[in-house]
XYZ file of C-alpha atoms in Angstrom:
612
model
C -114.679 -127.902 166.114
C -117.787 -127.137 168.043
C -120.524 -125.456 165.979
C -121.818 -122.358 167.546
C -125.111 -121.104 166.271
C -125.083 -117.716 164.390
C -127.796 -116.316 166.869
C -125.524 -116.943 169.912
C -122.543 -115.424 168.143
C -124.511 -112.359 166.790
C -125.842 -111.653 170.296
C -122.676 -111.968 171.708
C -120.377 -109.885 169.723
C -123.034 -107.263 168.810
C -123.853 -106.617 172.697
C -120.246 -106.591 173.149
C -119.725 -103.928 170.491
C -122.544 -102.085 171.997
C -121.402 -101.953 175.242
C -117.698 -100.889 174.338
C -118.828 -98.394 171.544
C -121.808 -96.679 173.282
C -119.944 -94.201 175.269
C -117.613 -93.456 172.259
C -120.470 -93.134 169.882
C -122.470 -90.694 172.338
C -119.278 -88.377 172.323
C -118.805 -88.787 168.620
C -122.412 -88.066 167.808
C -122.371 -84.894 169.753
C -119.211 -83.998 167.896
C -120.917 -84.709 164.668
C -124.001 -82.693 165.573
C -121.495 -79.776 166.384
C -120.131 -80.307 162.909
C -123.562 -80.184 161.184
C -124.645 -77.315 163.177
C -121.272 -75.205 162.188
C -121.868 -76.506 158.548
C -125.672 -75.419 158.527
C -124.657 -72.073 159.950
C -121.782 -71.501 157.341
C -124.334 -72.330 154.656
C -126.992 -69.870 156.216
C -124.172 -67.111 156.575
C -123.187 -67.669 153.034
C -127.006 -67.442 151.912
C -127.767 -64.330 154.182
C -124.500 -62.836 152.761
C -125.420 -63.358 149.236
C -128.881 -62.212 149.647
C -127.796 -58.788 151.394
C -125.183 -58.355 148.638
C -127.624 -58.870 146.009
C -129.953 -56.258 147.744
C -126.948 -53.778 148.163
C -126.154 -54.240 144.450
C -129.701 -53.496 143.498
C -129.956 -50.345 145.914
C -126.530 -49.131 144.586
C -127.157 -49.707 140.991
C -130.594 -48.104 141.289
C -129.208 -45.074 142.945
C -126.483 -44.909 140.289
C -129.088 -44.773 137.473
C -131.046 -42.061 139.127
C -128.197 -40.031 139.987
C -126.846 -40.372 136.238
C -129.953 -39.310 135.055
C -130.034 -36.056 137.213
C -126.525 -35.511 136.689
C -126.832 -35.751 132.800
C -129.849 -33.288 132.887
C -127.330 -30.775 135.011
C -124.548 -31.155 132.558
C -127.164 -30.702 129.672
C -128.511 -27.330 131.215
C -125.061 -26.054 132.052
C -123.781 -26.584 128.331
C -126.876 -24.929 127.064
C -127.026 -22.216 129.559
C -130.379 -22.777 130.399
C -131.893 -20.977 133.399
C -135.014 -23.090 133.616
C -133.948 -25.890 135.895
C -137.504 -27.196 136.681
C -136.924 -30.657 134.757
C -133.900 -31.288 136.930
C -135.408 -29.967 140.081
C -138.439 -32.257 139.565
C -136.400 -35.430 139.146
C -134.171 -34.435 142.216
C -136.912 -33.763 144.434
C -138.724 -36.868 143.676
C -135.769 -39.101 144.767
C -136.213 -39.192 148.587
C -132.889 -41.051 148.957
C -130.798 -38.210 147.483
C -129.541 -35.264 149.749
C -127.327 -33.541 147.314
C -125.500 -33.893 143.909
C -122.523 -32.067 142.531
C -121.386 -31.891 139.162
C -117.580 -31.359 138.069
C -116.000 -30.905 134.610
C -112.704 -32.965 134.144
C -109.842 -30.713 132.972
C -106.772 -33.144 132.958
C -106.010 -33.655 136.570
C -108.274 -30.896 137.576
C -112.062 -30.613 138.657
C -114.071 -27.630 137.689
C -117.014 -27.272 139.631
C -120.056 -26.920 137.410
C -123.310 -27.127 139.527
C -124.959 -28.431 142.486
C -128.398 -29.213 143.905
C -129.135 -29.706 147.443
C -132.459 -30.093 149.432
C -132.251 -27.013 151.511
C -135.333 -28.202 153.574
C -133.062 -30.877 154.896
C -130.340 -28.382 155.677
C -133.017 -26.098 157.412
C -134.270 -29.197 159.658
C -131.056 -30.076 160.589
C -129.635 -26.724 161.317
C -126.935 -26.920 158.843
C -125.407 -23.914 157.027
C -125.502 -23.520 153.196
C -121.935 -24.383 153.026
C -122.266 -27.652 154.531
C -121.830 -29.642 151.435
C -118.642 -27.597 150.640
C -117.284 -28.432 154.004
C -118.170 -32.007 153.477
C -116.180 -32.214 150.263
C -113.057 -30.805 151.893
C -113.486 -33.205 154.843
C -114.034 -36.488 152.841
C -111.260 -35.950 150.415
C -113.226 -38.097 147.753
C -110.999 -40.169 145.366
C -112.275 -38.460 142.095
C -109.612 -39.902 140.170
C -110.815 -43.236 140.642
C -114.200 -41.933 139.059
C -112.011 -40.738 136.120
C -110.949 -44.466 135.654
C -114.426 -45.314 134.852
C -115.228 -46.680 138.430
C -118.290 -46.226 140.743
C -116.668 -45.222 144.114
C -118.909 -45.550 147.416
C -117.571 -43.792 150.412
C -119.278 -43.347 154.038
C -119.520 -39.571 154.711
C -121.160 -39.645 157.957
C -119.188 -36.995 160.032
C -119.622 -35.634 163.648
C -122.168 -32.735 163.666
C -123.306 -33.316 160.068
C -125.888 -35.339 158.341
C -125.364 -39.024 158.075
C -124.610 -39.540 154.394
C -123.118 -41.957 151.751
C -121.519 -40.352 148.923
C -121.325 -42.134 145.332
C -118.825 -40.889 142.740
C -119.825 -41.821 139.102
C -118.754 -40.949 135.549
C -121.450 -38.860 133.746
C -120.208 -38.004 130.240
C -117.557 -39.456 128.063
C -115.859 -38.004 125.087
C -115.083 -39.688 121.429
C -111.925 -41.409 123.064
C -114.242 -42.756 125.913
C -112.440 -40.327 128.414
C -114.527 -39.276 131.251
C -115.351 -35.499 130.888
C -117.985 -34.870 133.478
C -118.483 -36.708 136.798
C -120.999 -36.494 139.635
C -120.728 -36.738 143.276
C -124.128 -38.008 144.781
C -124.811 -37.688 148.486
C -127.512 -40.314 149.578
C -129.077 -40.673 153.107
C -127.186 -42.841 155.291
C -130.666 -45.005 155.757
C -130.808 -45.843 152.197
C -127.997 -48.636 152.664
C -128.483 -49.074 156.490
C -131.952 -49.997 156.294
C -131.268 -53.884 154.977
C -129.034 -54.117 157.991
C -130.951 -52.721 160.768
C -132.831 -56.114 161.635
C -131.504 -57.581 165.243
C -130.471 -61.123 165.297
C -127.893 -63.229 166.619
C -126.338 -63.142 163.123
C -124.322 -59.969 162.429
C -124.483 -58.520 159.246
C -122.611 -55.405 157.837
C -121.074 -54.135 154.606
C -117.778 -52.279 153.974
C -115.968 -50.595 151.198
C -112.610 -51.450 149.520
C -110.628 -49.778 152.187
C -112.448 -51.573 155.087
C -114.598 -48.650 156.338
C -118.056 -49.591 157.357
C -120.838 -48.455 155.175
C -123.533 -50.035 157.091
C -123.877 -52.417 160.326
C -126.498 -54.074 162.365
C -125.027 -51.841 165.177
C -125.914 -48.506 163.427
C -123.468 -46.502 165.740
C -120.401 -48.465 164.333
C -121.365 -47.335 160.842
C -122.089 -43.782 161.790
C -118.699 -43.734 163.339
C -117.105 -44.685 160.222
C -115.534 -47.738 162.049
C -112.420 -48.942 159.963
C -111.993 -52.944 159.687
C -108.635 -52.430 157.932
C -106.952 -55.001 160.326
C -110.022 -57.109 160.625
C -109.367 -60.971 159.521
C -112.158 -60.716 157.188
C -111.049 -57.678 155.382
C -107.493 -59.048 155.452
C -108.731 -62.073 153.901
C -111.070 -60.565 151.421
C -108.647 -57.820 150.185
C -106.668 -59.879 147.877
C -108.981 -62.835 147.515
C -109.777 -63.733 143.985
C -112.659 -65.718 144.899
C -115.723 -63.540 145.493
C -117.350 -65.819 148.000
C -115.893 -67.414 150.819
C -116.677 -69.034 154.250
C -114.259 -68.399 157.091
C -113.719 -69.013 160.772
C -112.008 -66.468 162.967
C -111.388 -64.741 166.255
C -113.157 -61.267 165.919
C -110.987 -58.656 167.689
C -113.996 -56.198 168.244
C -116.154 -58.964 170.151
C -113.286 -61.158 171.307
C -114.898 -64.080 170.244
C -114.575 -67.062 167.840
C -116.934 -66.376 164.711
C -118.271 -68.395 161.947
C -118.639 -65.984 158.950
C -118.956 -65.444 155.219
C -118.528 -62.902 152.767
C -119.692 -62.104 149.337
C -117.962 -59.384 147.321
C -119.374 -56.969 144.831
C -116.697 -56.293 142.324
C -118.703 -53.742 140.362
C -118.831 -51.288 143.478
C -116.004 -52.579 145.572
C -118.078 -53.567 148.447
C -117.941 -56.799 150.652
C -121.085 -57.858 152.720
C -120.237 -59.934 155.725
C -122.565 -62.266 157.807
C -121.189 -63.664 160.937
C -122.564 -65.506 163.928
C -120.605 -66.264 167.370
C -119.596 -69.953 167.437
C -120.576 -70.243 171.240
C -124.147 -69.663 170.253
C -124.110 -72.081 167.347
C -122.768 -74.945 169.511
C -125.072 -74.498 172.503
C -127.717 -77.065 171.215
C -124.722 -79.614 170.771
C -123.746 -79.343 174.303
C -127.284 -80.115 175.541
C -127.488 -82.930 173.235
C -124.209 -84.583 174.545
C -125.693 -84.631 178.115
C -128.883 -86.259 176.869
C -126.826 -88.790 174.614
C -125.299 -90.569 177.672
C -128.483 -91.185 179.257
C -130.276 -92.468 176.053
C -127.480 -94.681 175.110
C -127.944 -96.686 178.325
C -131.748 -97.350 177.757
C -130.800 -98.164 173.848
C -128.421 -100.857 175.243
C -130.903 -102.392 177.238
C -133.638 -102.260 174.718
C -131.299 -103.403 171.963
C -130.351 -106.627 173.868
C -133.982 -107.816 174.109
C -134.675 -106.972 170.602
C -131.671 -108.324 169.088
C -132.380 -111.700 170.646
C -135.868 -111.849 169.222
C -134.381 -110.622 165.802
C -131.815 -113.373 165.733
C -134.409 -115.863 165.688
C -135.801 -114.763 162.430
C -132.452 -114.666 160.684
C -130.972 -118.190 161.391
C -133.599 -120.070 159.414
C -133.319 -117.914 156.092
C -129.597 -117.643 156.257
C -129.272 -121.314 156.401
C -131.657 -121.496 153.461
C -129.547 -119.045 151.421
C -126.435 -120.780 152.427
C -127.811 -123.809 150.592
C -128.611 -121.895 147.405
C -125.276 -120.313 147.156
C -123.768 -123.824 147.168
C -125.953 -124.502 143.960
C -124.935 -121.209 142.464
C -121.228 -121.839 143.254
C -121.554 -125.132 141.196
C -123.114 -123.057 138.129
C -126.566 -123.449 138.697
C -128.073 -120.110 138.130
C -131.711 -121.257 137.674
C -132.511 -121.437 141.241
C -135.069 -119.037 142.835
C -134.963 -118.243 146.510
C -138.547 -116.796 146.814
C -140.098 -120.017 145.547
C -138.669 -121.953 148.535
C -138.820 -119.196 151.295
C -142.050 -117.908 152.851
C -142.213 -114.512 154.615
C -144.933 -113.484 156.997
C -143.930 -109.934 156.727
C -141.398 -108.334 154.003
C -138.332 -107.229 155.675
C -134.405 -107.111 154.967
C -134.293 -110.763 154.596
C -137.090 -110.568 151.974
C -134.950 -108.006 150.073
C -132.060 -110.030 150.391
C -133.912 -113.061 148.816
C -135.095 -110.893 145.947
C -131.406 -109.549 145.385
C -130.384 -113.092 145.535
C -132.635 -113.913 142.568
C -131.521 -110.592 140.681
C -128.127 -111.668 141.288
C -128.532 -115.136 139.626
C -130.222 -113.432 136.583
C -127.391 -110.980 136.340
C -124.880 -113.680 136.445
C -126.627 -115.449 133.596
C -126.820 -112.236 131.632
C -123.106 -111.547 132.508
C -122.218 -115.064 130.951
C -123.906 -114.043 127.879
C -122.387 -110.673 127.528
C -118.966 -112.117 128.037
C -119.489 -114.619 125.193
C -120.440 -111.762 123.009
C -117.584 -109.669 124.014
C -115.204 -112.554 123.235
C -116.306 -112.437 119.534
C -116.551 -108.559 119.374
C -113.991 -105.892 120.212
C -114.852 -102.404 121.180
C -118.023 -100.982 122.862
C -120.105 -99.639 119.912
C -119.855 -102.894 118.086
C -121.026 -104.902 121.257
C -123.944 -102.469 122.015
C -125.018 -102.755 118.292
C -125.081 -106.508 118.440
C -126.921 -106.466 121.714
C -129.580 -104.346 119.972
C -129.569 -106.589 116.937
C -128.167 -103.817 114.618
C -125.329 -106.004 113.482
C -126.049 -109.239 111.614
C -123.859 -112.016 110.513
C -123.899 -111.026 106.791
C -121.735 -108.408 105.300
C -123.031 -105.020 104.670
C -121.912 -102.313 102.031
C -121.163 -98.909 103.741
C -119.540 -95.785 102.843
C -116.792 -95.249 105.509
C -113.730 -93.217 106.197
C -110.656 -95.394 107.101
C -107.773 -94.368 109.131
C -104.542 -96.294 109.003
C -101.901 -95.125 111.564
C -98.249 -96.542 112.021
C -95.215 -95.749 114.337
C -92.040 -94.468 112.546
C -89.096 -96.568 113.064
C -90.907 -99.303 115.384
C -88.855 -101.939 113.858
C -85.518 -100.607 114.918
C -87.138 -99.390 118.223
C -88.000 -103.194 118.950
C -84.463 -104.061 118.045
C -82.784 -101.721 120.442
C -85.220 -101.918 123.479
C -86.026 -104.874 125.702
C -89.714 -106.325 125.293
C -91.113 -104.700 128.516
C -90.161 -101.213 127.371
C -91.703 -101.945 123.798
C -94.872 -103.301 125.391
C -94.970 -100.218 127.833
C -94.613 -97.777 125.049
C -97.412 -99.615 123.053
C -99.764 -99.529 125.890
C -99.236 -96.096 126.571
C -99.359 -95.100 122.912
C -102.660 -96.977 122.229
C -104.314 -95.667 125.492
C -104.168 -92.108 124.319
C -104.813 -92.606 120.576
C -107.652 -95.033 121.138
C -109.249 -92.600 123.542
C -109.192 -89.828 120.748
C -110.664 -92.152 118.258
C -113.493 -92.980 120.704
C -114.357 -89.496 121.571
C -114.735 -88.626 118.054
C -117.198 -91.485 117.374
C -114.560 -93.776 115.615
C -114.257 -97.501 116.022
C -110.897 -99.116 116.286
C -111.027 -102.040 113.972
C -107.925 -103.830 115.113
C -104.167 -103.580 116.044
C -101.906 -104.705 113.691
C -98.537 -104.696 115.689
C -97.864 -101.037 116.208
C -100.418 -99.863 113.625
C -104.016 -98.985 114.229
C -106.669 -99.553 111.924
C -109.829 -97.392 112.847
C -113.131 -96.603 110.746
C -115.851 -94.028 110.761
C -119.330 -94.988 109.497
C -119.667 -98.348 110.749
C -121.768 -99.977 112.342
C -123.678 -96.744 112.453
C -122.952 -93.269 110.432
C -123.729 -89.933 111.649
C -123.250 -88.099 108.258
C -120.112 -86.556 109.903
C -117.778 -89.398 109.595
C -115.202 -87.840 107.431
C -115.042 -84.659 109.434
C -114.925 -86.541 112.701
C -112.073 -88.764 111.314
C -109.947 -85.636 110.374
C -110.841 -83.926 113.571
C -109.525 -87.295 115.395
C -106.402 -87.085 113.369
C -105.616 -83.311 114.358
C -106.296 -84.163 117.858
C -104.136 -87.285 117.657
C -101.481 -84.913 116.425
C -101.653 -82.652 119.523
C -102.105 -85.732 121.751
C -98.838 -87.199 120.430
C -97.068 -83.995 121.228
C -98.184 -84.232 124.962
C -97.351 -87.749 125.037
C -93.778 -87.053 123.704
C -93.624 -84.139 126.394
C -94.019 -86.850 129.030
C -91.768 -89.394 127.364
C -88.884 -86.737 126.974
C -89.459 -85.586 130.557
C -88.875 -89.388 131.623
C -85.713 -89.491 129.439
C -87.393 -91.587 126.612
C -87.189 -90.817 122.875
C -89.959 -88.968 121.240
C -92.518 -91.162 118.972
C -93.148 -90.303 115.141
C -96.285 -91.352 113.234
C -97.718 -91.560 109.917
C -101.633 -91.158 109.223
C -103.458 -91.931 106.168
C -107.172 -91.178 105.606
C -109.285 -92.361 102.823
C -113.143 -92.608 102.311
C -114.732 -95.275 100.153
C -116.985 -98.266 100.046
C -116.039 -101.036 102.373
C -117.909 -104.442 103.490
C -118.550 -104.640 107.132
C -119.401 -107.684 109.077
C -118.266 -110.291 111.408
C -115.716 -112.701 110.082
C -114.567 -116.142 111.689
C -115.809 -119.224 113.001
C -118.748 -120.110 115.166
C -116.398 -120.085 118.125
C -114.270 -117.077 117.502
C -115.473 -114.171 115.514
C -114.296 -110.605 114.904
C -116.030 -107.828 113.344
C -114.073 -105.888 110.766
C -114.262 -103.808 107.387
C -112.382 -105.040 104.190
C -112.256 -103.759 100.569
C -110.221 -101.424 98.480
C -110.784 -98.436 100.594
C -108.812 -100.122 103.360
C -105.753 -100.997 101.057
C -105.663 -97.290 99.919
C -105.755 -95.906 103.342
C -102.818 -98.158 104.093
C -100.954 -96.971 101.034
C -101.535 -93.429 101.995
C -99.977 -94.081 105.324
C -96.991 -95.464 103.582
C -96.732 -92.313 101.431
C -96.493 -89.941 104.464
C -92.887 -91.141 104.503
C -92.456 -89.865 101.081
C -93.580 -86.406 101.897
C -92.225 -86.054 105.408
C -95.670 -85.447 107.048
C -97.683 -87.197 109.827
C -100.958 -86.799 108.085
C -102.090 -87.103 104.545
C -105.653 -87.254 103.047
C -107.187 -88.435 100.006
C -109.268 -86.712 97.513
C -112.341 -88.297 98.583
C -111.737 -87.121 102.193
C -110.769 -83.604 100.910
C -114.037 -83.205 98.954
C -115.909 -84.022 102.012
C -114.127 -81.809 104.721
C -112.535 -79.119 102.630
C -114.940 -76.407 103.936
C -114.064 -77.295 107.679
C -110.115 -77.877 107.569
C -107.063 -75.830 106.133
C -106.116 -78.374 103.566
C -103.486 -77.946 100.883
C -102.052 -80.328 98.157
C -99.081 -82.255 98.970
C -98.595 -83.964 95.637
C -99.127 -87.041 93.941
C -97.969 -90.627 94.984
C -97.705 -93.772 92.809
C -98.779 -96.692 95.271
C -98.501 -100.394 94.922
C -101.674 -101.868 93.434
C -103.077 -98.715 91.869
C -102.423 -97.816 88.105
C -103.005 -94.185 88.578
C -101.111 -92.164 91.040
C -103.232 -90.774 94.239
C -103.621 -87.071 94.753
C -102.715 -86.444 98.341
C -103.567 -83.686 100.732
C -101.833 -82.273 103.917
C -103.989 -80.960 106.789
C -102.559 -77.885 108.399
C -105.401 -77.136 111.058
C -109.101 -75.958 111.188
C -110.999 -73.268 109.686
C -112.730 -70.880 111.866
C -116.535 -71.191 111.624
C -117.176 -67.596 111.920
C -114.143 -65.790 110.467
C -112.763 -68.559 108.182
C -109.331 -68.031 109.419
C -107.105 -70.830 109.676
C -106.436 -72.185 113.188
C -103.149 -73.952 112.657
C -102.671 -77.352 114.483
C -98.900 -78.039 114.185
C -96.372 -79.657 116.345
C -92.511 -80.508 116.210
C -93.573 -83.977 115.075
C -96.077 -83.088 112.337
C -93.240 -83.126 109.915
C -90.004 -85.002 109.657
C -87.077 -86.009 107.105
C -88.676 -87.585 103.909
C -87.748 -91.155 103.406
C -88.373 -93.791 100.834
C -91.069 -96.613 100.821
C -91.337 -99.747 98.994
C -95.017 -99.590 98.680
C -95.337 -95.928 97.200
C -93.137 -93.329 95.500
C -93.674 -89.631 94.432
C -95.294 -89.288 91.099
C -93.098 -87.628 88.613
């Protein structure tokens, strides 16, 4: 077959690709730019809405605090029947945003008027009668029952031939049963909330209450008209939305245009702040960019053909050299160094490739080393300890907590199920249990058929080994229930287990030949843990712990005596304990961890029997 130089093939295919793809690329890039513009505007809308919502919350919170102070003083004077209201008037007149404030006493479902403060100079300036506030109260039909429910209610009180106002309803005094006994209606100047929204821009911002009525708007006339957004897509979306912040694209019926908007809700006051921008305004730069893209694409193709020809000349030589080194590596020679054979006038991507090639060969050598280590040691912690030289070849005496765990009835399960199902069950079971052990700083020493031997305290100890072991056992109890739920849902039988825990001295270290080694623990503590696991059959329990474990964890777990068992290889009976759950760290109450698989019918075992 004829050999075609890589430079010729590269120029041919790349130029062909550029010619074929440029028109598509120009179109897609403009569409991508549109997407970026939309995403950026969505983000900006959310930021602006959040900022305005924060400002509105601050303004409302400040007004509520001031109104509560004045209202409380009014209640105090009314109860003490003081004629001197100088202190109240001083606070009221200082507040430039307050126009009037009424205090009512709550008598069941009735509201008894107590007192009122009004800035009469503002009434005179607007040529309003002294009964203006009374007329306002009748007109606005303020939901005072919502205030009794300990809510702060805000309503737009701007009516024709009146003063533009916003009314706050807030509780003032509560009795011993935490029931509202006095409330206040405070009328704020409309400009108090309108001012943050008065700045003109392409982004329209406004705020509405829980009924969809505008409180403030960039177009002040809409807010003064108390324009309702009850049928607006934003209000309908936000009304039942459990998420307080959301971005949304919609067609605004008021502007008859597609909008990109965001809203932020203020649950404390039932307000929703909106920032929205016409989509046509956002996408105008993308349309201009598309027209320019087609022109630039033609220029780029011409320049690319020339540059690609020059660039290809700098690739063929280094690539052929790299190909030669790859053949060396494929034969297992990882000692080759590309940089020592290749000279570069100016560092570029080929230089990076050469450096990466050398790093790769170093990594391959390191990988071989790690693979050898992992053939000898099982478990991540053991391997890490070995790489850090924390585990030697000599045995070490350690205080450890041993867990022996076994599946009940595994032999009969194997006899009645095909091997594939047995392996599938074991893999699923081991996956769950090993994960729990690892999360609780334990190390799986080995699998013995269906049994798991796990250890805490080797190769490193964190002074909470026994506690971690018991915690892991309880978590495995819960995890077994979840596993059994899955199995039962699939029509498979449930798994029952027995777990034995014992703390004691062990010898840890690597055992085996120079070609095959295994890190493990040996000692009487391991045998006792196995005997305790066997004893779980006698007591019908999934988990039993020894006296040594009980002494270490008794203050953290709900433990009670299960009895004593005579086990094979031990002259004295073993005192065994069942674990019912955790002890709450603050109250000391028992947090029970129990499942339908925690207890089962007791049975006999040749390695243990209940002490008489």
